[in-house]
Each structure stands twice: as C-alpha cells, then as structure tokens.
PDB file of C-alpha atoms in Angstrom:
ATOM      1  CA  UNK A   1      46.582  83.172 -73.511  1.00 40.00           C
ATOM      2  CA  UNK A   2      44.830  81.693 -70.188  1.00 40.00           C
ATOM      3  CA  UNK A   3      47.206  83.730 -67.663  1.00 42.00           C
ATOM      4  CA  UNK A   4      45.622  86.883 -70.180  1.00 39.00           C
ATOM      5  CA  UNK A   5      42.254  85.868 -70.109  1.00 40.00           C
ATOM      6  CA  UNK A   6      41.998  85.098 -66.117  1.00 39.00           C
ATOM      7  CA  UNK A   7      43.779  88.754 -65.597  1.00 41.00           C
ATOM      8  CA  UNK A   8      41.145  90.457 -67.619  1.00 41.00           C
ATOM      9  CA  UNK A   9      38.852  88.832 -65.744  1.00 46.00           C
ATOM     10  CA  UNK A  10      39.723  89.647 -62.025  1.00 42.00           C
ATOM     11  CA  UNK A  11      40.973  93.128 -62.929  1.00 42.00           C
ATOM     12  CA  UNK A  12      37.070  94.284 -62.783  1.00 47.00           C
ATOM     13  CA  UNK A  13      36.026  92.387 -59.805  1.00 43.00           C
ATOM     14  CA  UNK A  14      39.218  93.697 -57.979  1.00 41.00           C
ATOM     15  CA  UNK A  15      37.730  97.033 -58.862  1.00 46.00           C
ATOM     16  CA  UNK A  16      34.441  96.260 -57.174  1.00 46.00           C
ATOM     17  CA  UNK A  17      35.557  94.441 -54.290  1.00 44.00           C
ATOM     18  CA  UNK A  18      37.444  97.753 -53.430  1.00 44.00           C
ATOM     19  CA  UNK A  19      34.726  99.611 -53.906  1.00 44.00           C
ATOM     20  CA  UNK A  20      32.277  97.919 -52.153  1.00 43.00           C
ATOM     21  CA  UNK A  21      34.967  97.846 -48.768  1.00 42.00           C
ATOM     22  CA  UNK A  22      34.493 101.449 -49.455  1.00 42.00           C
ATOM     23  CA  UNK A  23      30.930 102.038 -49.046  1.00 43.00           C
ATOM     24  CA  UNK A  24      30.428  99.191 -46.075  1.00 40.00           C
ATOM     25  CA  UNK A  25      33.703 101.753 -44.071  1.00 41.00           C
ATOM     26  CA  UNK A  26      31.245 104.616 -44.305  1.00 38.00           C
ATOM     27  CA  UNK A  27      28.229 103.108 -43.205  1.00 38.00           C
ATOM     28  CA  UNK A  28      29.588 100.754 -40.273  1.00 35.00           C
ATOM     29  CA  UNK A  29      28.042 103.452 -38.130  1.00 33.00           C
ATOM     30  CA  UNK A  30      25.348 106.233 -38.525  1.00 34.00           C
ATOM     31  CA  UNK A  31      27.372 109.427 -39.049  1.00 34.00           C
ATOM     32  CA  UNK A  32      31.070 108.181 -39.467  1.00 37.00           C
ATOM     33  CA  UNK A  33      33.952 109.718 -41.394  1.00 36.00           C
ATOM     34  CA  UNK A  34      35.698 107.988 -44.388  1.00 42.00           C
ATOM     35  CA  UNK A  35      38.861 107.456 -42.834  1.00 43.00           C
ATOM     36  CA  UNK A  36      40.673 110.416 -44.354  1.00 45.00           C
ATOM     37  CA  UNK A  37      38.741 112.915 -42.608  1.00 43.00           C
ATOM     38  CA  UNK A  38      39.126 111.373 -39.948  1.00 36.00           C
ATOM     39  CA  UNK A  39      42.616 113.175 -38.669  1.00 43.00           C
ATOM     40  CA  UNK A  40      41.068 116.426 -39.785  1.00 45.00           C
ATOM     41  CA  UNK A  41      38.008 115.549 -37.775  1.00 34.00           C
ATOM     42  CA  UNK A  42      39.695 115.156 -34.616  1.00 34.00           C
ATOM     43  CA  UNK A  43      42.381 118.388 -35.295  1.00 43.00           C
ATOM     44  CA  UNK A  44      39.120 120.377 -35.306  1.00 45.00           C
ATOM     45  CA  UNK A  45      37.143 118.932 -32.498  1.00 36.00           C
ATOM     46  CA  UNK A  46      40.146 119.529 -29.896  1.00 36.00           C
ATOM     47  CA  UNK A  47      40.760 122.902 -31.072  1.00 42.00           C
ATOM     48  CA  UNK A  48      37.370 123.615 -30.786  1.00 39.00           C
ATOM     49  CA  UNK A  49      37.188 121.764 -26.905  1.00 34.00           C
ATOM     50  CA  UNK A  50      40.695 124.263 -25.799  1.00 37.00           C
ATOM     51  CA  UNK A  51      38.550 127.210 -27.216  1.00 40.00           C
ATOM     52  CA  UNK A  52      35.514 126.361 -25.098  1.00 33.00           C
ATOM     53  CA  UNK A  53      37.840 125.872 -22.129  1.00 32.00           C
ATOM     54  CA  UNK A  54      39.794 129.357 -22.622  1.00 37.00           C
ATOM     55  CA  UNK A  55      36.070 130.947 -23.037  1.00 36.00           C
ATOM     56  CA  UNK A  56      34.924 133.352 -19.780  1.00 40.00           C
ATOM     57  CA  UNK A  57      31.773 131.897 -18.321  1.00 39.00           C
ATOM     58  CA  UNK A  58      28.567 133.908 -19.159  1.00 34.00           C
ATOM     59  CA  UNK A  59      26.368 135.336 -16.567  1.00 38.00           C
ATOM     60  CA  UNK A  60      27.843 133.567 -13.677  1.00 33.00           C
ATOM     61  CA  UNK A  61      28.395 135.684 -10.469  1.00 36.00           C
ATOM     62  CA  UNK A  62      31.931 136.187  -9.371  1.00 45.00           C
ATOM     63  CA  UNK A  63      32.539 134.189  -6.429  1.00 40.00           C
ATOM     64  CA  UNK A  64      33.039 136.077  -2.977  1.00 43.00           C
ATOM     65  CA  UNK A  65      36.281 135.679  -0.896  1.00 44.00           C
ATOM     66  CA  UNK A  66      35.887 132.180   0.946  1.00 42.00           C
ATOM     67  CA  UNK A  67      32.817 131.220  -0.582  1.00 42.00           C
ATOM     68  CA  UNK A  68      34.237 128.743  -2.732  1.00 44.00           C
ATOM     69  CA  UNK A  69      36.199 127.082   0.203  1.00 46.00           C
ATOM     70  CA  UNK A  70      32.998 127.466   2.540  1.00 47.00           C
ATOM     71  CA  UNK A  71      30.846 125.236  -0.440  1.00 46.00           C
ATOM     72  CA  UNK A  72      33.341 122.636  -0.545  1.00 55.00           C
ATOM     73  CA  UNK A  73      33.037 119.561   1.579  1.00 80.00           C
ATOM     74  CA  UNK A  74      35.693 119.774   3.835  1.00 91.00           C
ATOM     75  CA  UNK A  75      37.456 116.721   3.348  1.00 92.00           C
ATOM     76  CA  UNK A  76      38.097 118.324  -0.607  1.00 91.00           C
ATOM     77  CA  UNK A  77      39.729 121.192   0.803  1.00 91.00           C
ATOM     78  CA  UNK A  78      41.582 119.983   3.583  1.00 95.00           C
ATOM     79  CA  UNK A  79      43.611 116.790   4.631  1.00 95.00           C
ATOM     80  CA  UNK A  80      41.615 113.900   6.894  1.00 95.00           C
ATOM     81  CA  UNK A  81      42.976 111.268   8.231  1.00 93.00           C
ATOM     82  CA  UNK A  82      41.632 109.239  11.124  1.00 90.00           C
ATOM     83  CA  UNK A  83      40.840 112.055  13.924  1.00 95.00           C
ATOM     84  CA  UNK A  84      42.767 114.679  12.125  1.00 97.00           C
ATOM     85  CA  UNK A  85      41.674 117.508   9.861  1.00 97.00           C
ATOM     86  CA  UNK A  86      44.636 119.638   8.340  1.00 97.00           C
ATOM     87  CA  UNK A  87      43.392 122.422   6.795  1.00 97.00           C
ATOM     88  CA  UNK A  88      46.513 124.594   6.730  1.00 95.00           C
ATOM     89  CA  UNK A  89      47.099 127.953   4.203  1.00 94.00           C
ATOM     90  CA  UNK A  90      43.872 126.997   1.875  1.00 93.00           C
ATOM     91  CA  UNK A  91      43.631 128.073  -1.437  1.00 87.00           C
ATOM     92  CA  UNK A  92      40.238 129.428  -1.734  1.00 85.00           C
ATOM     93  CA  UNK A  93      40.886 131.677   1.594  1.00 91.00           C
ATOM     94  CA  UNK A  94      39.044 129.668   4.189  1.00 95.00           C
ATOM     95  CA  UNK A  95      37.778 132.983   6.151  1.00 96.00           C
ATOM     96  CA  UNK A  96      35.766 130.647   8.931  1.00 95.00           C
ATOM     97  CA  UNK A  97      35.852 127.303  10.786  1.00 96.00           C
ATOM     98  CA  UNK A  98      35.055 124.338   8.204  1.00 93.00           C
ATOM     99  CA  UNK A  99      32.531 121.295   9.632  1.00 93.00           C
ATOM    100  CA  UNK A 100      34.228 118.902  11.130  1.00 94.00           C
ATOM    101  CA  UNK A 101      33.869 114.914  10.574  1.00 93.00           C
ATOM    102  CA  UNK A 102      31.993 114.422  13.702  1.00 90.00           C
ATOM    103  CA  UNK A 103      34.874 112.261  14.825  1.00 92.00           C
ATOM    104  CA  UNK A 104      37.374 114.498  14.662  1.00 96.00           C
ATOM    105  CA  UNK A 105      40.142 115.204  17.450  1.00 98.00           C
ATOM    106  CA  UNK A 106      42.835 117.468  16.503  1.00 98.00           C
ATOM    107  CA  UNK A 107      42.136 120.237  14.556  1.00 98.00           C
ATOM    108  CA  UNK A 108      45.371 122.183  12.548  1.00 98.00           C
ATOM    109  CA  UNK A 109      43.867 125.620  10.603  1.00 98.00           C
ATOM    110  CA  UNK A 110      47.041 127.214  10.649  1.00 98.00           C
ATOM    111  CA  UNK A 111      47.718 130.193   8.379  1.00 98.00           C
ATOM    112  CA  UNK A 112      44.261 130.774   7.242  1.00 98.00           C
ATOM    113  CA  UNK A 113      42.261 134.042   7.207  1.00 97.00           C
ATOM    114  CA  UNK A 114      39.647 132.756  10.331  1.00 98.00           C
ATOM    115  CA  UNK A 115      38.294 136.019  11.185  1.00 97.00           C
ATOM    116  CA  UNK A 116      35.883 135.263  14.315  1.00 98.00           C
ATOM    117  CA  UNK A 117      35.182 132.041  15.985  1.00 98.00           C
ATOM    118  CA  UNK A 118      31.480 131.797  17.660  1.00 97.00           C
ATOM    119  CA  UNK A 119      30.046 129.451  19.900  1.00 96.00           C
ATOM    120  CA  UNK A 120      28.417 127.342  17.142  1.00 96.00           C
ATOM    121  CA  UNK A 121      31.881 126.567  15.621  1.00 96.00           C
ATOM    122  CA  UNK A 122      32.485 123.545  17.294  1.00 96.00           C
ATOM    123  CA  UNK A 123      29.535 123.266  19.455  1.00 93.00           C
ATOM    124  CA  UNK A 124      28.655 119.779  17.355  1.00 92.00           C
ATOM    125  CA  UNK A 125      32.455 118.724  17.754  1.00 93.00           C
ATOM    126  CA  UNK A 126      32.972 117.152  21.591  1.00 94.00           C
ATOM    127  CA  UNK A 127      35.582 114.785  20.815  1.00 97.00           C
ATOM    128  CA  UNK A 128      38.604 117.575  19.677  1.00 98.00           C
ATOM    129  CA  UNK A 129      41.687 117.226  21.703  1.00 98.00           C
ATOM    130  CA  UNK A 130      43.854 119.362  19.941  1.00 98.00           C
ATOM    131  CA  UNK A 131      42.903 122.777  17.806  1.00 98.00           C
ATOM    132  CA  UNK A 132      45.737 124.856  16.292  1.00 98.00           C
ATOM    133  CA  UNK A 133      44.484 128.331  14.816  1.00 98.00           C
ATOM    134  CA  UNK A 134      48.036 129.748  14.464  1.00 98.00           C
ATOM    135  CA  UNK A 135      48.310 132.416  12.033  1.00 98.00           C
ATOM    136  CA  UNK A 136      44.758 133.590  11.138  1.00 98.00           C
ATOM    137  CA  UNK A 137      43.104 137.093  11.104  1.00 98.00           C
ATOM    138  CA  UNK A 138      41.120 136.520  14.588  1.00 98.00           C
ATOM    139  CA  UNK A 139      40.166 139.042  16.163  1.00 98.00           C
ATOM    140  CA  UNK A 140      37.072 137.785  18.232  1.00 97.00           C
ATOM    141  CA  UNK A 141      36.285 134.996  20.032  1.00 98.00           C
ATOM    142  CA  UNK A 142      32.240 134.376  21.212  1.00 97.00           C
ATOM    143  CA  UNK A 143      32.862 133.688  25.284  1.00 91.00           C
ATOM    144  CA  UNK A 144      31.759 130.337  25.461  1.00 93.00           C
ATOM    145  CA  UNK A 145      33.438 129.153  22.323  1.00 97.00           C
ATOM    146  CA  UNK A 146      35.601 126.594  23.476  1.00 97.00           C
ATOM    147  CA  UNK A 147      33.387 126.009  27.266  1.00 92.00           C
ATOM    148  CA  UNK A 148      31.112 122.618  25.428  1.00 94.00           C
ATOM    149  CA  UNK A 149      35.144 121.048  25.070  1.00 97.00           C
ATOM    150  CA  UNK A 150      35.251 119.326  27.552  1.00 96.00           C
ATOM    151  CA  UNK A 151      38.160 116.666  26.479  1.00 98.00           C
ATOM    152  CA  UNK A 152      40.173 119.635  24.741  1.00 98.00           C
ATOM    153  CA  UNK A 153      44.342 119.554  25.463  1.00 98.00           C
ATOM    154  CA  UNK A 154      45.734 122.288  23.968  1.00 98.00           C
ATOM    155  CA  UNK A 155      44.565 125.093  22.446  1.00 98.00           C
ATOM    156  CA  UNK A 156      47.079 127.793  19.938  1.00 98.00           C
ATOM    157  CA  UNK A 157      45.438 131.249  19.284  1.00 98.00           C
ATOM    158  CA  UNK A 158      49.142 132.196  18.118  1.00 98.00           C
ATOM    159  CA  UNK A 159      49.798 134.791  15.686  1.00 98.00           C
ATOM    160  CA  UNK A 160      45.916 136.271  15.150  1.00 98.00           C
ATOM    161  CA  UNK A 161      44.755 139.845  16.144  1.00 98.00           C
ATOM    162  CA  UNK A 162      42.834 138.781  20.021  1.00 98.00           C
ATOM    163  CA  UNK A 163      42.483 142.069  22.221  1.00 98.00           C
ATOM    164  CA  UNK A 164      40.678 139.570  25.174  1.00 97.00           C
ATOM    165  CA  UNK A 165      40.253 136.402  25.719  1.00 97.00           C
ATOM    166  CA  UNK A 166      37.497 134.186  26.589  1.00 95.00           C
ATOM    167  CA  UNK A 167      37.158 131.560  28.721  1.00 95.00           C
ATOM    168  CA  UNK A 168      38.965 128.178  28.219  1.00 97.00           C
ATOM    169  CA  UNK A 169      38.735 124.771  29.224  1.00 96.00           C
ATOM    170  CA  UNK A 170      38.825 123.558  32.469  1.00 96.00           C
ATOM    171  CA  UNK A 171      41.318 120.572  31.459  1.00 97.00           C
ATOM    172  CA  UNK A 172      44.253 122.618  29.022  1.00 98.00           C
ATOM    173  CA  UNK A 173      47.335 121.301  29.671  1.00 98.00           C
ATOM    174  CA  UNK A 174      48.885 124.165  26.551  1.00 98.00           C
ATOM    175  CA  UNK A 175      47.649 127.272  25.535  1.00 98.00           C
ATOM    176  CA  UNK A 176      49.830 129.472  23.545  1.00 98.00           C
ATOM    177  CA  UNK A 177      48.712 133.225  22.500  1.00 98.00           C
ATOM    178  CA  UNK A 178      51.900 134.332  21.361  1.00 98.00           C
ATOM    179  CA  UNK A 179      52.053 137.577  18.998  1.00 98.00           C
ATOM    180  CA  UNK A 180      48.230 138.875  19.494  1.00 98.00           C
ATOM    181  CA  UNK A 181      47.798 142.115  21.244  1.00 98.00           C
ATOM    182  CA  UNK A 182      46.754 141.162  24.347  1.00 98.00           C
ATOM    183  CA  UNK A 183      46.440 143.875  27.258  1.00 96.00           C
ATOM    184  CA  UNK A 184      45.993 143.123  31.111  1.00 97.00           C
ATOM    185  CA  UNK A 185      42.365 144.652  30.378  1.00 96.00           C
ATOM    186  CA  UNK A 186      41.722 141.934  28.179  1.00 97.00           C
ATOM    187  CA  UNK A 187      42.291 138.974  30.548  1.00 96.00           C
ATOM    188  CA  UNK A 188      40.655 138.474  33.281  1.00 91.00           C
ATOM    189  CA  UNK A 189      41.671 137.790  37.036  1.00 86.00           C
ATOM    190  CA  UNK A 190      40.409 134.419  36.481  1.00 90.00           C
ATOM    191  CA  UNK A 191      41.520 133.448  33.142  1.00 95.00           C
ATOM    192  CA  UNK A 192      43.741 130.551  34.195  1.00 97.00           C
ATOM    193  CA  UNK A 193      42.293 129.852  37.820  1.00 94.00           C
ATOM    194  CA  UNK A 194      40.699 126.852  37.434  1.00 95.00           C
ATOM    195  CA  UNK A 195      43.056 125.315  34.834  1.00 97.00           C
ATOM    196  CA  UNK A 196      44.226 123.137  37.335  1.00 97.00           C
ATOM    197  CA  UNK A 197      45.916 120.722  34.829  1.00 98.00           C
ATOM    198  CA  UNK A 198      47.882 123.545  32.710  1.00 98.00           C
ATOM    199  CA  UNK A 199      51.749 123.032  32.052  1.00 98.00           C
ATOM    200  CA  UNK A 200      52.908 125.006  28.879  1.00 98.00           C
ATOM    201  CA  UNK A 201      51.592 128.782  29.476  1.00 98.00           C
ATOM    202  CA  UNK A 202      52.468 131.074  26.116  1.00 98.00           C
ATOM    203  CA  UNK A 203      51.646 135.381  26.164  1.00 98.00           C
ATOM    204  CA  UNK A 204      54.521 136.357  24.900  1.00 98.00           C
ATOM    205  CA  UNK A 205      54.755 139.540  22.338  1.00 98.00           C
ATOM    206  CA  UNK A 206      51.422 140.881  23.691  1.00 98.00           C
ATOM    207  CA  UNK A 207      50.441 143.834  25.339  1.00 98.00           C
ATOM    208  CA  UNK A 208      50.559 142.884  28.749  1.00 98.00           C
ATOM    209  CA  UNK A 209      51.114 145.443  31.554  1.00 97.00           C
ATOM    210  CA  UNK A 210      51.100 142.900  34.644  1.00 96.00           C
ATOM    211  CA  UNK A 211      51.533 139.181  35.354  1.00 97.00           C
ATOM    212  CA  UNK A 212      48.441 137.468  35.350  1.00 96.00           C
ATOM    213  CA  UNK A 213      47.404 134.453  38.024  1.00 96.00           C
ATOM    214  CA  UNK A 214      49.467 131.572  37.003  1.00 97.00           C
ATOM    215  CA  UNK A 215      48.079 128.532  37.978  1.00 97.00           C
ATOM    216  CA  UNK A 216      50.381 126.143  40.217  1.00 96.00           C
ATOM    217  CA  UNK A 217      49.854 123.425  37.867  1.00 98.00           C
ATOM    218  CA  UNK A 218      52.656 125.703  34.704  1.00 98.00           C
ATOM    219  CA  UNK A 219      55.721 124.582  34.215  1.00 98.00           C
ATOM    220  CA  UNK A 220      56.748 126.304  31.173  1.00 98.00           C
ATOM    221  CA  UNK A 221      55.672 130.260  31.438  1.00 98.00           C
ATOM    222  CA  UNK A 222      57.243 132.865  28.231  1.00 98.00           C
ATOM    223  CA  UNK A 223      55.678 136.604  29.117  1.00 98.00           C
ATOM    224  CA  UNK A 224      58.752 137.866  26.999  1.00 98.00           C
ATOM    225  CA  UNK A 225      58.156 141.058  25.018  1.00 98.00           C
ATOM    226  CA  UNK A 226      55.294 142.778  26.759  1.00 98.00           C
ATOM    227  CA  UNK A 227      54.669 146.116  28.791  1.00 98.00           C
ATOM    228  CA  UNK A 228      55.132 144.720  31.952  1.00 98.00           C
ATOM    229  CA  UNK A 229      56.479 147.124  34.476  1.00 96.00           C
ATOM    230  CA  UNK A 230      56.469 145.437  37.735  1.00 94.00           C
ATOM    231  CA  UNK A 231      56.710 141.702  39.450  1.00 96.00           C
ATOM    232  CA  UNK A 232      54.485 142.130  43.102  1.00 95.00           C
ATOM    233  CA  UNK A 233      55.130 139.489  45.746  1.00 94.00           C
ATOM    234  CA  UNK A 234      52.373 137.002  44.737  1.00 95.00           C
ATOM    235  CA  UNK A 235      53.132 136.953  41.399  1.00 96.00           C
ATOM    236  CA  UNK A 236      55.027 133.420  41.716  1.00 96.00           C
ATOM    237  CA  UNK A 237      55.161 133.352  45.060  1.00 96.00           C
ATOM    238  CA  UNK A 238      53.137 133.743  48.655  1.00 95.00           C
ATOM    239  CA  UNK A 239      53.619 136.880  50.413  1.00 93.00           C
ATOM    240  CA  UNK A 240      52.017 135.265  53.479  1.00 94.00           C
ATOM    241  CA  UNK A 241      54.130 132.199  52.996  1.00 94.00           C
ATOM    242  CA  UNK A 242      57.728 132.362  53.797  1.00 91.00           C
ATOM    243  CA  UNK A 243      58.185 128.836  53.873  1.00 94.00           C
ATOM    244  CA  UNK A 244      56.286 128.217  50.384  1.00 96.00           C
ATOM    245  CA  UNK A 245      58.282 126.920  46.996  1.00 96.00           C
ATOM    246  CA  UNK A 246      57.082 126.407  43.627  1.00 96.00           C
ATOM    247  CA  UNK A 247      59.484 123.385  42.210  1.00 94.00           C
ATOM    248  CA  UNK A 248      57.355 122.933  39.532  1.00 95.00           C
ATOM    249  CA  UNK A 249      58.026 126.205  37.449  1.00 97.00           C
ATOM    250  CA  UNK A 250      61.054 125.791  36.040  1.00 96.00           C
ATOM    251  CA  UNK A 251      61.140 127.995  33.375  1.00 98.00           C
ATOM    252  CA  UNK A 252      60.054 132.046  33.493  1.00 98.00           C
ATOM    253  CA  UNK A 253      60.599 134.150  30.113  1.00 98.00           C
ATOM    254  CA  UNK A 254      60.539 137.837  31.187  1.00 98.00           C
ATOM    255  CA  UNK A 255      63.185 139.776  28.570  1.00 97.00           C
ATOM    256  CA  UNK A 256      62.209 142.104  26.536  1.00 98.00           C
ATOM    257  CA  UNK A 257      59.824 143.709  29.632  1.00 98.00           C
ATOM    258  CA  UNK A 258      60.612 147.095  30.962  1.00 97.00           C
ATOM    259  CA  UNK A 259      60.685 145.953  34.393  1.00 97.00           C
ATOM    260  CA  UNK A 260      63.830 145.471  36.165  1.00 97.00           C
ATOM    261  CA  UNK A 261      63.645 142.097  38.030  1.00 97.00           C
ATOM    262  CA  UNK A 262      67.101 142.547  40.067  1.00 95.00           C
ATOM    263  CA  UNK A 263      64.414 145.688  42.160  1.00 95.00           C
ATOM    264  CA  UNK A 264      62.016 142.647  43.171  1.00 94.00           C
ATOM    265  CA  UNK A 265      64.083 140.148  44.894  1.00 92.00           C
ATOM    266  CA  UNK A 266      61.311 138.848  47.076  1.00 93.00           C
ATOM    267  CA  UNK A 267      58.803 138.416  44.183  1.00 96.00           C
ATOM    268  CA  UNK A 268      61.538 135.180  43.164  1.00 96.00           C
ATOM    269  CA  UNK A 269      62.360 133.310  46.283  1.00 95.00           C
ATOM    270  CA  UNK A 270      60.114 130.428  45.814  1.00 97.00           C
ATOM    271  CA  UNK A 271      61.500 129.431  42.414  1.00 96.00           C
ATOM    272  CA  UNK A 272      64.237 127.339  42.324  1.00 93.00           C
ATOM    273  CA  UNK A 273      65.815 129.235  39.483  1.00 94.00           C
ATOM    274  CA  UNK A 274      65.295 133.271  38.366  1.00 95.00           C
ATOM    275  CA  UNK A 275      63.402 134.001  35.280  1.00 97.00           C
ATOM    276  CA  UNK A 276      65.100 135.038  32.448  1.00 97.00           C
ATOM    277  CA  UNK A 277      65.112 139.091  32.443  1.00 97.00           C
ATOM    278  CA  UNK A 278      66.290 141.928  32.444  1.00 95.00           C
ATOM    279  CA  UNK A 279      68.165 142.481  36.264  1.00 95.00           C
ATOM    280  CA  UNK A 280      70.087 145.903  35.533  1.00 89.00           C
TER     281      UNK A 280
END
C-alpha cells in the first residue's frame, strides 16, 4: 500500500521535473533551437552557405589579364626564401616584373608572360646577383634596364621574343639569349666589349648573320643555329698577330650555320681546338 502511495506520488513530479528541463534547454540562450531542430537547423544553414558560394558575384568588374597577380603581394604569389624570389609559371599570368623584397639577390621568373622590362623594374633592387627571365613573351628591353646592377652575375633572356639588345653589366660572368630572334642589326659592336669578366656566352637559335666581338674573358661560346655566313680573321683570333693564342676558349658551337668553316682556316689558328661546325 506504501510502495502504491509513494509511486502515485512521484509519478507527477517526474512529469514536471521533465518539463521544466524542457523549458530551461530552450532558454539557455536568446534564440536557441530545442534540440530536435537542431540537425535540421544546421542541414539548412550549410546548404544555404554552398549556395552563396556557387552564386556569381554581382556588379563586380571582371578582372584584366595579370591584374590579379600584379595586386598581390609578391611573396603570395611567388616563393621567398632568404635572397631568392621564385616566381616561376604563375597562375594569375604575371605579365610584368613583381617588387622585389628589397633584399633580394637572385631572381627566377621563368615561364611567365613578362612582356617589356623598363628601367624602373629593378631600379630599387641593387643587391640581385642572379635574374632568370627564361621563357616569357619579351620583346623589349628599356636600354638602361639592367646598367644601375652593378653586383649582377648572370643574366638569362632565353626563350622570349628580343630583336636587340641593350646594354648589360659591366661584371656578367653568363648571359644566355638562346631562342630569341636576334639579328647582327640588333647587337651592337660593343655589346660584350667591356664585359671583361664574361665566361659562359649563349646566342644560339637567333638570327645572327656575323660573329659578334667576343670578349677574351668567354670560355664557353654556342652561336649554333643562326644565319651566319662567314668567320673573318679577327673573329677569334688577331690578324695582326701571328704569334697570338686564345687558351681560354675552349669550346665554339657553330653547327647548324650556313658557313663552311673548313674555307676559313686562318680565322681558327689561335684556338687550341676547332669549333664545332660544319667543315664540308
């Protein structure tokens, strides 16, 4: 009769215990959902967040090519480690040279669409060693572009769209302009002159009709796979000079040249070894 009596009697505060959890579940904070909406609640609010995202944006201008990459710090776009910047095939097109930390001193922008490089470029940038701008679109360089580097090594044009070129550092020890279009118009007498320090000397696949002055200073010359169509005296050597020899150039690229070398004997007696060419 007592266990009957004691059931009866916790039966209805059971009830309102449950209901009173109830009511304190919805109002632990300002705007909550009893918990079986809650599921449903967050179902719809990430549906709704992937349809934003899929949404076009309204009114906003269409960005031109390379202005995304030009807006972009360049340390988002491109790799930067201590001295070096590797900004190489960038996705926005990078279409011209980014800013440089001011520390910076090798440069690698290969395959890139650089169109143009003017004086301003790296005019703020006097510590660069190295710059690599293999594989752009360049087609013109501002003379005096490269003159303010004064500590610059090597230097690769390779692979762009140069008709001339412009005047280079007095302390290159490489420059390679492989595969541009180069013509003997283009350079001029002087280009190389006072690289004193050069050693690696790359024209090859140009447009060249005729050797230019090589300093004495190259070791390493490729002039493979241009017009040229004759080799004079003082190309290499010293017409003057019977006596003179050029040890130091030890390797001479001419194949793929219409000129046949084996008709210019003299033009090779101060090399200790023949270029490679066509003799017959």
């Amino acid at each position: 009769m007592k266990a009957l009596l004691l059931t009866c009697m916790l039966v209805p505060w059971l009830a309102a215990a449950s209901a009173r959890r109830s009511d304190q579940d919805t109002q632990m904070i300002p705007g909550s959902i009893p918990g079986r909406g809650l599921d449903r609640y967050f179902s719809d609010h990430l549906k709704s967040r992937r349809a934003r995202r899929t949404l076009p944006p309204a009114d906003e201008p269409e960005a031109t090519p390379g202005e995304e990459a030009a807006d972009l710090p360049t340390c988002l776009l491109c790799v930067c480690l201590t001295g070096s910047v590797y900004c190489e095939d960038i996705s926005p097109d990078m279409t011209t040279v980014p800013t440089l930390p001011k520390e910076t001193a090798y440069l690698y922008a290969r395959f890139n669409k650089i169109k143009k490089i003017s004086t301003k470029d790296f005019s703020d940038f006097l510590t660069l060693k190295r710059i690599d701008l293999t594989g752009n679109l360049i087609s013109e360089i501002e003379d005096g572009a490269f003159s303010q580097l004064t500590l610059l090594e090597e230097l690769s044009l390779a692979e762009n769209r140069l008709v001339k070129l412009p005047t280079l550092p007095t302390k290159l020890t490489s420059f390679n302009a492989n595969h541009n279009f180069l013509k003997t118009s283009g350079v001029k007498t002087n280009a190389f002159k006072k690289l004193t320090k050069l050693l690696k000397l790359y024209l090859a696949n140009n447009q060249l009709q005729a050797i230019p002055h090589i300093p004495e200073s190259v070791r390493i010359l490729h002039l493979q796979n241009n017009n040229i169509t004759v080799v004079s005296k003082d190309s290499f050597c010293r017409s003057n000079d019977t006596y003179y020899l050029r040890l130091s150039l030890s390797e001479v690229r001419m194949d793929a040249n219409p000129v046949i070398l084996s008709k210019h004997p003299d033009s090779f007696t101060c090399l200790k070894a023949l270029p490679v060419g066509q003799y017959r």
